[in-house]
mmCIF file of C-alpha atoms in Angstrom:
data_model
loop_
_atom_site.group_PDB
_atom_site.id
_atom_site.type_symbol
_atom_site.label_atom_id
_atom_site.label_comp_id
_atom_site.label_asym_id
_atom_site.label_seq_id
_atom_site.Cartn_x
_atom_site.Cartn_y
_atom_site.Cartn_z
ATOM 1 C CA MET A 108 -0.009 -6.552 16.927
ATOM 2 C CA ARG A 109 -0.087 -3.539 14.587
ATOM 3 C CA LEU A 110 0.299 -4.557 10.945
ATOM 4 C CA LEU A 111 1.024 -2.355 7.931
ATOM 5 C CA LEU A 112 0.137 -3.447 4.407
ATOM 6 C CA PHE A 113 3.482 -2.619 2.815
ATOM 7 C CA SER A 114 4.035 -2.362 -0.935
ATOM 8 C CA GLY A 115 7.405 -0.643 -0.708
ATOM 9 C CA GLY A 116 5.935 2.495 -2.312
ATOM 10 C CA LEU A 117 6.451 6.056 -1.115
ATOM 11 C CA ASP A 118 3.268 6.280 0.982
ATOM 12 C CA SER A 119 3.563 2.951 2.766
ATOM 13 C CA THR A 120 7.293 3.518 3.363
ATOM 14 C CA ALA A 121 6.600 6.868 5.020
ATOM 15 C CA LEU A 122 3.996 5.148 7.195
ATOM 16 C CA ALA A 123 6.364 2.316 8.073
ATOM 17 C CA TRP A 124 8.958 4.865 9.187
ATOM 18 C CA SER A 125 6.568 7.014 11.245
ATOM 19 C CA GLN A 126 4.208 4.364 12.639
ATOM 20 C CA ARG A 127 6.795 1.633 13.413
ATOM 21 C CA PRO A 128 4.353 -1.289 12.973
ATOM 22 C CA ASP A 129 5.035 -4.663 14.566
ATOM 23 C CA LEU A 130 4.828 -6.245 11.115
ATOM 24 C CA CYS A 131 5.137 -4.992 7.547
ATOM 25 C CA LEU A 132 3.193 -7.358 5.288
ATOM 26 C CA THR A 133 3.568 -7.519 1.523
ATOM 27 C CA ILE A 134 0.917 -9.559 -0.252
ATOM 28 C CA ASP A 135 1.641 -11.193 -3.599
ATOM 29 C CA TYR A 136 -1.905 -11.588 -4.869
ATOM 30 C CA GLY A 137 -0.931 -12.160 -8.502
ATOM 31 C CA GLN A 138 -0.182 -8.549 -9.474
ATOM 32 C CA ARG A 139 2.421 -8.020 -12.199
ATOM 33 C CA PRO A 140 4.764 -5.862 -10.049
ATOM 34 C CA ALA A 141 4.727 -8.280 -7.092
ATOM 35 C CA GLN A 142 8.436 -9.150 -7.225
ATOM 36 C CA GLY A 143 9.418 -5.486 -7.377
ATOM 37 C CA GLU A 144 7.166 -4.721 -4.403
ATOM 38 C CA ILE A 145 8.569 -7.632 -2.405
ATOM 39 C CA ARG A 146 12.163 -6.680 -3.173
ATOM 40 C CA ALA A 147 11.616 -3.023 -2.179
ATOM 41 C CA ALA A 148 9.540 -3.823 0.911
ATOM 42 C CA SER A 149 12.001 -6.425 2.152
ATOM 43 C CA GLY A 150 15.009 -4.172 1.666
ATOM 44 C CA LEU A 151 13.339 -1.134 3.198
ATOM 45 C CA SER A 152 12.057 -3.103 6.194
ATOM 46 C CA GLY A 153 15.594 -4.295 6.848
ATOM 47 C CA LEU A 154 16.968 -0.755 6.624
ATOM 48 C CA MET A 155 14.276 0.477 9.033
ATOM 49 C CA GLY A 156 14.729 -2.413 11.458
ATOM 50 C CA LEU A 157 11.156 -3.653 10.984
ATOM 51 C CA ARG A 158 9.831 -7.204 10.703
ATOM 52 C CA HIS A 159 8.674 -8.080 7.191
ATOM 53 C CA GLU A 160 6.708 -11.024 5.850
ATOM 54 C CA VAL A 161 5.283 -11.986 2.470
ATOM 55 C CA LEU A 162 1.902 -13.660 1.999
ATOM 56 C CA THR A 163 1.311 -15.300 -1.397
ATOM 57 C CA VAL A 164 -2.237 -15.943 -2.591
ATOM 58 C CA ASP A 165 -2.552 -16.000 -6.385
ATOM 59 C CA LEU A 166 -5.769 -14.216 -7.289
ATOM 60 C CA ALA A 167 -4.686 -12.947 -10.714
ATOM 61 C CA HIS A 168 -7.668 -14.658 -12.322
ATOM 62 C CA LEU A 169 -9.944 -12.322 -10.312
ATOM 63 C CA GLY A 170 -8.096 -9.119 -11.185
ATOM 64 C CA SER A 171 -8.451 -6.563 -13.927
ATOM 65 C CA GLY A 172 -6.568 -3.662 -15.459
ATOM 66 C CA SER A 173 -2.894 -2.879 -15.703
ATOM 67 C CA LEU A 174 -1.978 -4.580 -12.409
ATOM 68 C CA VAL A 175 -2.820 -7.936 -13.957
ATOM 69 C CA GLY A 176 -2.329 -7.061 -17.640
ATOM 70 C CA SER A 177 -5.926 -7.289 -18.783
ATOM 71 C CA GLU A 178 -8.676 -4.973 -19.959
ATOM 72 C CA THR A 179 -9.681 -2.262 -17.513
ATOM 73 C CA VAL A 180 -13.176 -2.761 -16.111
ATOM 74 C CA THR A 181 -15.304 0.220 -17.113
ATOM 75 C CA VAL A 182 -16.571 0.880 -13.567
ATOM 76 C CA GLY A 183 -12.983 1.479 -12.399
ATOM 77 C CA SER A 184 -11.638 5.002 -11.917
ATOM 78 C CA ALA A 185 -8.149 4.357 -13.349
ATOM 79 C CA PRO A 186 -6.259 1.781 -15.470
ATOM 80 C CA GLU A 187 -4.871 -0.040 -12.411
ATOM 81 C CA TRP A 188 -8.281 -0.541 -10.771
ATOM 82 C CA TRP A 189 -8.641 -4.090 -9.395
ATOM 83 C CA PRO A 190 -12.110 -4.905 -8.018
ATOM 84 C CA TYR A 191 -12.264 -4.748 -4.209
ATOM 85 C CA ARG A 192 -8.463 -4.781 -3.948
ATOM 86 C CA ASN A 193 -8.024 -3.070 -0.571
ATOM 87 C CA GLN A 194 -10.922 -5.079 0.848
ATOM 88 C CA MET A 195 -9.190 -8.241 -0.372
ATOM 89 C CA LEU A 196 -5.788 -7.251 1.073
ATOM 90 C CA ILE A 197 -7.278 -6.284 4.437
ATOM 91 C CA THR A 198 -9.277 -9.525 4.591
ATOM 92 C CA LEU A 199 -6.253 -11.677 3.733
ATOM 93 C CA ALA A 200 -4.123 -9.945 6.375
ATOM 94 C CA ALA A 201 -6.850 -10.355 8.978
ATOM 95 C CA MET A 202 -7.372 -14.022 8.096
ATOM 96 C CA LYS A 203 -3.659 -14.762 8.383
ATOM 97 C CA PHE A 204 -2.863 -12.874 11.602
ATOM 98 C CA VAL A 205 -6.045 -12.581 13.713
ATOM 99 C CA GLY A 206 -4.987 -15.691 15.643
ATOM 100 C CA GLN A 207 -1.612 -14.104 16.393
ATOM 101 C CA GLY A 208 -2.891 -11.127 18.377
ATOM 102 C CA LEU A 209 -3.625 -8.779 15.471
ATOM 103 C CA LYS A 210 -5.304 -5.579 16.679
ATOM 104 C CA GLU A 211 -4.797 -3.067 13.845
ATOM 105 C CA ILE A 212 -4.307 -3.175 10.083
ATOM 106 C CA MET A 213 -2.921 0.035 8.586
ATOM 107 C CA PHE A 214 -2.762 0.860 4.897
ATOM 108 C CA GLY A 215 -1.396 3.748 2.886
ATOM 109 C CA ALA A 216 -4.440 5.576 1.559
ATOM 110 C CA VAL A 217 -3.789 9.283 1.022
ATOM 111 C CA ALA A 218 -5.997 12.297 0.290
ATOM 112 C CA THR A 219 -5.198 12.192 -3.441
ATOM 113 C CA ASP A 220 -6.366 8.584 -3.967
ATOM 114 C CA VAL A 221 -8.886 8.251 -6.807
ATOM 115 C CA HIS A 222 -10.222 4.798 -5.930
ATOM 116 C CA ALA A 223 -13.249 4.408 -3.652
ATOM 117 C CA ASP A 224 -11.334 1.937 -1.464
ATOM 118 C CA GLY A 225 -8.790 4.646 -0.674
ATOM 119 C CA LYS A 226 -11.302 7.137 0.729
ATOM 120 C CA LYS A 227 -12.688 7.801 4.220
ATOM 121 C CA PRO A 228 -16.125 6.173 3.731
ATOM 122 C CA PHE A 229 -14.435 2.899 2.784
ATOM 123 C CA VAL A 230 -11.931 3.065 5.649
ATOM 124 C CA ASN A 231 -14.705 3.737 8.167
ATOM 125 C CA ALA A 232 -16.929 0.994 6.763
ATOM 126 C CA ILE A 233 -14.247 -1.700 6.518
ATOM 127 C CA SER A 234 -12.987 -0.925 10.007
ATOM 128 C CA SER A 235 -16.515 -1.233 11.396
ATOM 129 C CA LEU A 236 -17.059 -4.505 9.553
ATOM 130 C CA VAL A 237 -13.762 -6.110 10.548
ATOM 131 C CA SER A 238 -14.013 -4.927 14.180
ATOM 132 C CA LEU A 239 -17.441 -6.599 14.524
ATOM 133 C CA GLN A 240 -15.848 -9.989 13.956
ATOM 134 C CA GLU A 241 -13.748 -12.180 16.227
ATOM 135 C CA GLY A 242 -10.571 -10.405 17.282
ATOM 136 C CA ALA A 243 -12.110 -6.918 17.030
ATOM 137 C CA VAL A 244 -9.377 -5.798 14.600
ATOM 138 C CA ARG A 245 -9.357 -2.108 13.607
ATOM 139 C CA VAL A 246 -8.494 -0.865 10.123
ATOM 140 C CA THR A 247 -6.837 2.535 9.832
ATOM 141 C CA ALA A 248 -5.397 4.785 7.153
ATOM 142 C CA PRO A 249 -3.174 7.177 9.143
ATOM 143 C CA ALA A 250 -2.364 9.338 6.087
ATOM 144 C CA ILE A 251 -5.905 9.656 4.705
ATOM 145 C CA ASP A 252 -5.887 13.455 5.152
ATOM 146 C CA SER A 253 -2.409 13.996 3.715
ATOM 147 C CA ASP A 254 -0.973 14.189 0.217
ATOM 148 C CA PRO A 255 2.185 12.155 -0.536
ATOM 149 C CA VAL A 256 4.603 15.086 -0.282
ATOM 150 C CA HIS A 257 3.295 16.228 3.105
ATOM 151 C CA LEU A 258 3.117 12.637 4.329
ATOM 152 C CA ILE A 259 6.778 12.021 3.486
ATOM 153 C CA ARG A 260 7.902 15.357 4.872
ATOM 154 C CA ASP A 261 5.885 14.981 8.104
ATOM 155 C CA SER A 262 7.021 11.373 8.610
ATOM 156 C CA GLY A 263 10.687 12.341 8.857
ATOM 157 C CA LEU A 264 11.563 9.568 6.382
ATOM 158 C CA PRO A 265 15.270 9.949 5.535
ATOM 159 C CA ALA A 266 15.937 10.996 1.945
ATOM 160 C CA SER A 267 18.380 8.090 1.695
ATOM 161 C CA LEU A 268 15.453 5.635 1.753
ATOM 162 C CA LEU A 269 13.394 7.329 -0.960
ATOM 163 C CA GLY A 270 15.449 5.838 -3.792
ATOM 164 C CA ALA A 271 14.730 2.304 -2.576
ATOM 165 C CA THR A 272 10.944 2.734 -2.909
ATOM 166 C CA PHE A 273 8.987 1.114 -5.733
ATOM 167 C CA SER A 274 5.682 2.290 -7.236
ATOM 168 C CA CYS A 275 5.262 0.681 -10.667
ATOM 169 C CA HIS A 276 1.857 -0.807 -11.482
ATOM 170 C CA VAL A 277 2.820 -2.944 -14.448
ATOM 171 C CA ALA A 278 6.251 -4.533 -14.076
ATOM 172 C CA GLU A 279 8.907 -5.895 -11.718
ATOM 173 C CA TYR A 280 11.130 -2.902 -12.533
ATOM 174 C CA PRO A 281 9.874 0.695 -12.927
ATOM 175 C CA CYS A 282 8.389 1.226 -16.394
ATOM 176 C CA GLY A 283 8.452 5.010 -16.029
ATOM 177 C CA HIS A 284 5.072 5.472 -17.740
ATOM 178 C CA CYS A 285 2.269 4.011 -15.599
ATOM 179 C CA ARG A 286 0.311 6.104 -13.092
ATOM 180 C CA GLY A 287 2.364 4.655 -10.222
ATOM 181 C CA CYS A 288 5.688 5.597 -11.808
ATOM 182 C CA GLU A 289 4.349 9.044 -12.753
ATOM 183 C CA LYS A 290 3.178 9.652 -9.171
ATOM 184 C CA HIS A 291 6.588 8.536 -7.898
ATOM 185 C CA SER A 292 8.415 10.907 -10.277
ATOM 186 C CA ASP A 293 6.101 13.837 -9.531
ATOM 187 C CA THR A 294 6.420 13.322 -5.773
ATOM 188 C CA MET A 295 10.207 13.036 -5.912
ATOM 189 C CA ARG A 296 10.407 16.152 -8.068
ATOM 190 C CA GLU A 297 8.187 18.108 -5.683
ATOM 191 C CA LEU A 298 10.188 16.944 -2.674
ATOM 192 C CA ALA A 299 13.406 18.007 -4.359
ATOM 193 C CA GLY A 300 11.907 21.403 -5.166
ATOM 194 C CA ALA A 301 10.670 21.834 -1.617
ATOM 195 C CA ALA A 302 14.157 21.126 -0.342
ATOM 196 C CA ARG A 303 15.691 24.014 -2.292
ATOM 197 C CA PRO A 304 16.214 27.360 -0.448
#
């Protein structure tokens, strides 16, 4: 089984379209925008003809920053930094599905990520760690060398699906001001500009 951690954002939607995973998994780990992510991921999975599931594990009391609505921890690189978030999501997915034939966990890290758990050293290390354990599951980030615009363009994702994506870091509906919403707007604007003759 090939599993994609699917937030319903631009990057993970482009990966869902191009990689065609066996399962798109959205994890509600107590983040403020969880319902928006679930709604977008569920709808997009249906439109793409992909299986989608939601795993709920409330870990809000372990979070920090804008994703949980608390003070940002000073060691974080941005307001939405949540300690060991990708490690947590990968571990939860592996725990849930290793007994069901899980072989690969993909996630949507891109070249412009600012967090350490969205960079190549982390991806290589977590894949080595997880693959050493029962099930020999691999962890991959297929878009790690791409920026969001090139990822979307190269994926062949239909423009009709872009409007259904969701990237807010702080609310169930797009706030328009957080780093996630700003990235979404900037990417959409650049894609629109690239489409002009």
